[in-house]
């Protein structure tokens, strides 16, 4: 079985580096995004090889509260988290990627705040309900990147 060098191999292009662990993902996010500069959510995809897929998309206009209801022609009345995850799932399918990674960028420390918890928990629930493969979520803060784990969401 070939040995994957993952994120430690600087000679392999970023798009071809296997993201086998949470630390591989965290290192890639830190390399690509560095530090927080404003409130926005980054949508990343993992391709069928387990490497970074296209596109990498920032979104800076997501609502403050994921539970607020909104109406759409195709889904009817749903909360913002469900609407956003539905659209993310559609993008994943259209781009042929295997999984989704969300990065919540915001100014502040690495401490998981109320908004981090509310959005990440709501997106985790929406992904499960809509069968969207959400591989991981991270917070991009003033000093770097922090992985969000289930214990952070309660």
mmCIF file of C-alpha atoms in Angstrom, residues 71-147:
data_model
loop_
_atom_site.group_PDB
_atom_site.id
_atom_site.type_symbol
_atom_site.label_atom_id
_atom_site.label_comp_id
_atom_site.label_asym_id
_atom_site.label_seq_id
_atom_site.Cartn_x
_atom_site.Cartn_y
_atom_site.Cartn_z
ATOM 1 C CA UNK A 71 -39.533 30.838 2.309
ATOM 2 C CA UNK A 72 -38.264 29.572 -1.043
ATOM 3 C CA UNK A 73 -40.117 28.435 -4.145
ATOM 4 C CA UNK A 74 -38.498 24.998 -4.171
ATOM 5 C CA UNK A 75 -38.357 24.160 -0.438
ATOM 6 C CA UNK A 76 -41.243 26.119 1.032
ATOM 7 C CA UNK A 77 -40.651 27.422 4.547
ATOM 8 C CA UNK A 78 -37.362 26.261 6.087
ATOM 9 C CA UNK A 79 -34.827 27.658 8.515
ATOM 10 C CA UNK A 80 -31.686 29.374 7.226
ATOM 11 C CA UNK A 81 -29.424 26.437 8.123
ATOM 12 C CA UNK A 82 -31.572 23.990 6.152
ATOM 13 C CA UNK A 83 -31.710 26.326 3.155
ATOM 14 C CA UNK A 84 -27.956 26.888 3.188
ATOM 15 C CA UNK A 85 -27.138 23.187 3.605
ATOM 16 C CA UNK A 86 -29.585 22.278 0.838
ATOM 17 C CA UNK A 87 -27.802 24.677 -1.532
ATOM 18 C CA UNK A 88 -24.402 23.377 -0.406
ATOM 19 C CA UNK A 89 -25.579 19.832 -1.111
ATOM 20 C CA UNK A 90 -26.696 20.873 -4.601
ATOM 21 C CA UNK A 91 -23.284 22.478 -5.245
ATOM 22 C CA UNK A 92 -21.501 19.358 -4.020
ATOM 23 C CA UNK A 93 -23.496 17.195 -6.401
ATOM 24 C CA UNK A 94 -23.044 19.585 -9.357
ATOM 25 C CA UNK A 95 -19.277 19.733 -8.814
ATOM 26 C CA UNK A 96 -18.922 15.981 -8.292
ATOM 27 C CA UNK A 97 -17.247 16.318 -4.897
ATOM 28 C CA UNK A 98 -17.453 13.707 -2.152
ATOM 29 C CA UNK A 99 -17.768 15.824 1.006
ATOM 30 C CA UNK A 100 -18.133 19.314 2.443
ATOM 31 C CA UNK A 101 -16.032 21.262 4.963
ATOM 32 C CA UNK A 102 -17.275 24.490 6.563
ATOM 33 C CA UNK A 103 -14.995 27.170 7.996
ATOM 34 C CA UNK A 104 -16.621 29.833 10.175
ATOM 35 C CA UNK A 105 -14.398 32.904 9.938
ATOM 36 C CA UNK A 106 -14.841 35.580 12.565
ATOM 37 C CA UNK A 107 -12.759 38.027 14.547
ATOM 38 C CA UNK A 108 -11.941 36.990 18.089
ATOM 39 C CA UNK A 109 -10.167 34.272 20.027
ATOM 40 C CA UNK A 110 -10.162 30.507 19.581
ATOM 41 C CA UNK A 111 -12.853 30.157 22.274
ATOM 42 C CA UNK A 112 -16.022 28.679 20.764
ATOM 43 C CA UNK A 113 -18.767 31.282 21.104
ATOM 44 C CA UNK A 114 -22.551 31.131 21.066
ATOM 45 C CA UNK A 115 -22.840 31.968 17.350
ATOM 46 C CA UNK A 116 -20.147 29.389 16.461
ATOM 47 C CA UNK A 117 -22.091 26.771 18.412
ATOM 48 C CA UNK A 118 -25.509 27.708 17.022
ATOM 49 C CA UNK A 119 -24.427 27.727 13.373
ATOM 50 C CA UNK A 120 -22.213 24.655 13.530
ATOM 51 C CA UNK A 121 -24.834 22.613 15.399
ATOM 52 C CA UNK A 122 -27.612 23.746 13.030
ATOM 53 C CA UNK A 123 -25.491 22.886 9.984
ATOM 54 C CA UNK A 124 -24.566 19.496 11.425
ATOM 55 C CA UNK A 125 -28.259 18.736 11.992
ATOM 56 C CA UNK A 126 -29.238 20.009 8.523
ATOM 57 C CA UNK A 127 -26.484 17.954 6.875
ATOM 58 C CA UNK A 128 -27.723 14.812 8.633
ATOM 59 C CA UNK A 129 -31.357 15.521 7.708
ATOM 60 C CA UNK A 130 -30.487 16.231 4.059
ATOM 61 C CA UNK A 131 -27.876 13.466 3.734
ATOM 62 C CA UNK A 132 -25.091 15.919 2.849
ATOM 63 C CA UNK A 133 -21.676 14.482 3.771
ATOM 64 C CA UNK A 134 -20.307 17.156 6.117
ATOM 65 C CA UNK A 135 -16.780 16.032 6.916
ATOM 66 C CA UNK A 136 -15.755 18.750 9.372
ATOM 67 C CA UNK A 137 -16.265 22.295 10.623
ATOM 68 C CA UNK A 138 -13.634 24.782 11.776
ATOM 69 C CA UNK A 139 -13.421 28.275 13.245
ATOM 70 C CA UNK A 140 -10.934 30.663 11.638
ATOM 71 C CA UNK A 141 -10.066 33.233 14.317
ATOM 72 C CA UNK A 142 -7.497 35.992 14.949
ATOM 73 C CA UNK A 143 -4.680 33.565 15.729
ATOM 74 C CA UNK A 144 -5.380 30.592 13.463
ATOM 75 C CA UNK A 145 -7.751 27.688 12.962
ATOM 76 C CA UNK A 146 -9.633 25.553 15.473
ATOM 77 C CA UNK A 147 -11.462 22.331 14.670
#
